[in-house]
Amino acid sequence: SQKLLNQEIDRASISVVDKEVLRKMLTKVQDRLKAWNKAMSAAKLSAACENAESIGNQAKATGQAISILQLEGIDGSIAKKIHETLKKVHPEGSFFVCSMDVSGDKINLFPAVCPVHVKAGLSAKAWNEHCFSVGGGGKGGGKADSAAGAVPGDQDLLDKIKGAAKSFGESKI
């Protein structure tokens, strides 16, 4: 982090002028890194929303009430935008969005349930809890219309969770 690097610069046996030059260079590099991270996040969000919109349109066209989406590298902030996109495209559909964490050892789960399905008895929180049981435990929370959670696991477990999510969602509506 910048704080640690600044501490290293402060401890260095160099002139005050050189220390200031290094700090300015460090600030420039960090500013460029922040801008790059922001651009990458925006690109990831845009791609995920486009993918979700396509899947939502397809689900709406085929009359699919429950859809399971596996999208790569999705975190909570991106999942919220994806839920908004899906609700706009297919308001009568419920969606179970899942993603392998970038580390590859955690599965993120983000179900979104439409009001009609909530009334029929499908809860996003219960949907996640069911998938936690398939995965041997997990952490998360939420409400009837949306939830978020994570389960330790790999792609094989994710495939099992997707199957369990589909059968659970379809059994409740």
Coordinates of C-alpha atoms in Angstrom, one line a residue:
S1 CA 0.0 0.0 0.0
Q2 CA 1.0 3.6 -0.4
K3 CA 1.4 4.0 3.4
L4 CA 3.9 1.2 3.6
L5 CA 5.8 2.5 0.6
N6 CA 5.9 6.0 2.1
Q7 CA 7.3 4.5 5.3
E8 CA 10.0 2.8 3.3
I9 CA 10.9 6.0 1.6
D10 CA 11.0 7.8 4.9
R11 CA 13.5 5.2 6.3
A12 CA 15.7 5.3 3.2
S13 CA 19.1 6.9 3.6
I14 CA 18.7 9.4 0.8
S15 CA 18.3 13.1 0.5
V16 CA 15.0 14.8 1.3
V17 CA 14.8 16.0 -2.3
D18 CA 15.1 12.4 -3.6
K19 CA 12.4 11.3 -1.1
E20 CA 10.0 13.9 -2.4
V21 CA 10.7 12.9 -6.0
L22 CA 10.0 9.2 -5.1
R23 CA 6.7 10.2 -3.3
K24 CA 5.5 12.1 -6.3
M25 CA 6.4 9.2 -8.6
L26 CA 4.5 6.8 -6.3
T27 CA 1.5 9.1 -6.3
K28 CA 1.5 9.2 -10.2
V29 CA 1.7 5.4 -10.4
Q30 CA -1.1 4.9 -7.9
D31 CA -3.3 7.4 -9.7
R32 CA -2.8 5.5 -12.9
L33 CA -3.5 2.2 -11.2
K34 CA -6.7 3.6 -9.7
A35 CA -7.8 4.8 -13.2
W36 CA -7.0 1.4 -14.7
N37 CA -8.9 -0.4 -11.9
K38 CA -11.9 1.9 -12.4
A39 CA -11.9 1.3 -16.2
M40 CA -11.6 -2.5 -15.7
S41 CA -14.5 -2.5 -13.2
A42 CA -16.6 -0.5 -15.6
A43 CA -15.8 -2.9 -18.4
K44 CA -16.6 -5.9 -16.2
L45 CA -19.9 -4.4 -15.2
S46 CA -20.9 -3.5 -18.7
A47 CA -20.1 -7.0 -20.0
A48 CA -21.9 -8.7 -17.1
C49 CA -25.0 -6.5 -17.6
E50 CA -25.0 -7.2 -21.4
N51 CA -24.8 -10.9 -20.8
A52 CA -27.5 -10.8 -18.1
E53 CA -29.7 -8.7 -20.4
S54 CA -29.3 -11.3 -23.2
I55 CA -30.1 -14.2 -20.8
G56 CA -33.1 -12.3 -19.4
N57 CA -34.5 -11.5 -22.9
Q58 CA -34.1 -15.2 -23.8
A59 CA -35.9 -16.3 -20.6
K60 CA -38.7 -13.9 -21.2
A61 CA -39.1 -15.0 -24.9
T62 CA -39.3 -18.6 -23.9
G63 CA -41.5 -18.0 -20.8
Q64 CA -38.9 -19.3 -18.5
A65 CA -39.8 -18.4 -14.9
I66 CA -36.6 -19.6 -13.2
S67 CA -33.1 -19.0 -14.7
I68 CA -29.7 -19.9 -13.4
L69 CA -26.9 -17.7 -14.6
Q70 CA -23.2 -18.4 -14.1
L71 CA -21.3 -15.2 -14.7
E72 CA -17.5 -14.8 -14.1
G73 CA -16.0 -12.6 -11.5
I74 CA -19.2 -11.2 -10.0
D75 CA -19.2 -9.5 -6.6
G76 CA -22.0 -7.9 -4.6
S77 CA -21.9 -4.5 -6.3
I78 CA -22.0 -6.0 -9.8
A79 CA -24.7 -8.5 -8.7
K80 CA -27.0 -5.6 -7.7
K81 CA -26.7 -4.0 -11.1
I82 CA -27.3 -7.4 -12.8
H83 CA -30.4 -7.8 -10.7
E84 CA -31.7 -4.4 -11.8
T85 CA -31.0 -5.3 -15.4
L86 CA -32.8 -8.6 -15.1
K87 CA -35.8 -7.0 -13.4
K88 CA -36.2 -4.5 -16.2
V89 CA -35.9 -7.1 -18.9
H90 CA -38.0 -9.9 -17.4
P91 CA -40.0 -8.6 -14.4
E92 CA -41.9 -11.9 -14.0
G93 CA -38.8 -14.0 -13.8
S94 CA -36.6 -15.1 -10.9
F95 CA -32.9 -15.4 -11.4
F96 CA -30.1 -17.3 -9.5
V97 CA -26.8 -15.6 -10.3
C98 CA -23.7 -17.5 -9.3
S99 CA -20.0 -16.9 -9.9
M100 CA -16.6 -18.4 -9.0
D101 CA -14.6 -15.9 -7.0
V102 CA -11.4 -14.7 -8.7
S103 CA -9.4 -16.8 -6.2
G104 CA -11.2 -19.9 -7.5
D105 CA -11.9 -21.3 -4.1
K106 CA -15.2 -19.6 -3.3
I107 CA -18.6 -19.5 -5.0
N108 CA -20.7 -16.3 -4.8
L109 CA -24.5 -16.7 -4.9
F110 CA -26.9 -13.9 -5.7
P111 CA -30.6 -14.9 -6.1
A112 CA -33.2 -12.4 -7.1
V113 CA -36.9 -13.3 -6.8
C114 CA -39.8 -11.5 -8.5
P115 CA -42.8 -10.4 -6.4
V116 CA -45.1 -13.0 -8.0
H117 CA -42.7 -15.8 -7.0
V118 CA -42.3 -14.4 -3.5
K119 CA -46.1 -14.6 -3.1
A120 CA -45.9 -18.2 -4.4
G121 CA -43.4 -19.1 -1.7
L122 CA -40.0 -18.7 -3.2
S123 CA -37.6 -16.8 -1.0
A124 CA -34.1 -15.6 -2.2
K125 CA -32.8 -16.2 1.4
A126 CA -34.2 -19.7 1.5
W127 CA -32.9 -20.4 -2.0
N128 CA -29.4 -19.5 -0.8
E129 CA -29.7 -21.5 2.4
H130 CA -30.7 -24.6 0.3
C131 CA -27.6 -24.1 -1.8
F132 CA -25.5 -23.7 1.3
S133 CA -26.7 -27.2 2.4
V134 CA -25.6 -28.6 -0.9
G135 CA -22.2 -27.0 -0.4
G136 CA -21.8 -28.2 3.1
G137 CA -22.3 -24.7 4.6
G138 CA -21.9 -21.1 3.6
K139 CA -22.4 -17.5 4.7
G140 CA -24.8 -14.9 3.6
G141 CA -28.1 -13.3 4.2
G142 CA -30.9 -11.4 2.5
K143 CA -34.6 -11.0 2.2
A144 CA -37.4 -12.7 0.2
D145 CA -36.6 -10.8 -3.0
S146 CA -32.8 -10.8 -3.0
A147 CA -29.9 -12.3 -1.1
A148 CA -26.2 -12.8 -1.3
G149 CA -23.9 -15.5 0.0
A150 CA -20.8 -17.5 -0.5
V151 CA -19.8 -21.1 -0.3
P152 CA -16.3 -22.5 -0.2
G153 CA -15.8 -24.7 -3.2
D154 CA -14.7 -25.3 -6.8
Q155 CA -16.3 -25.6 -10.3
D156 CA -17.6 -29.1 -9.6
L157 CA -19.5 -27.9 -6.5
L158 CA -20.8 -24.9 -8.5
D159 CA -22.2 -27.3 -11.0
K160 CA -24.0 -29.2 -8.2
I161 CA -25.3 -25.9 -6.7
K162 CA -26.7 -24.8 -10.1
G163 CA -28.7 -28.0 -10.4
A164 CA -29.9 -27.7 -6.8
A165 CA -30.8 -24.1 -7.3
K166 CA -32.8 -24.9 -10.4
S167 CA -34.8 -27.7 -8.8
F168 CA -35.4 -25.7 -5.6
G169 CA -36.6 -22.6 -7.5
E170 CA -38.9 -24.6 -9.8
S171 CA -40.4 -26.5 -6.8
K172 CA -41.5 -23.3 -5.1
I173 CA -43.4 -21.6 -7.9

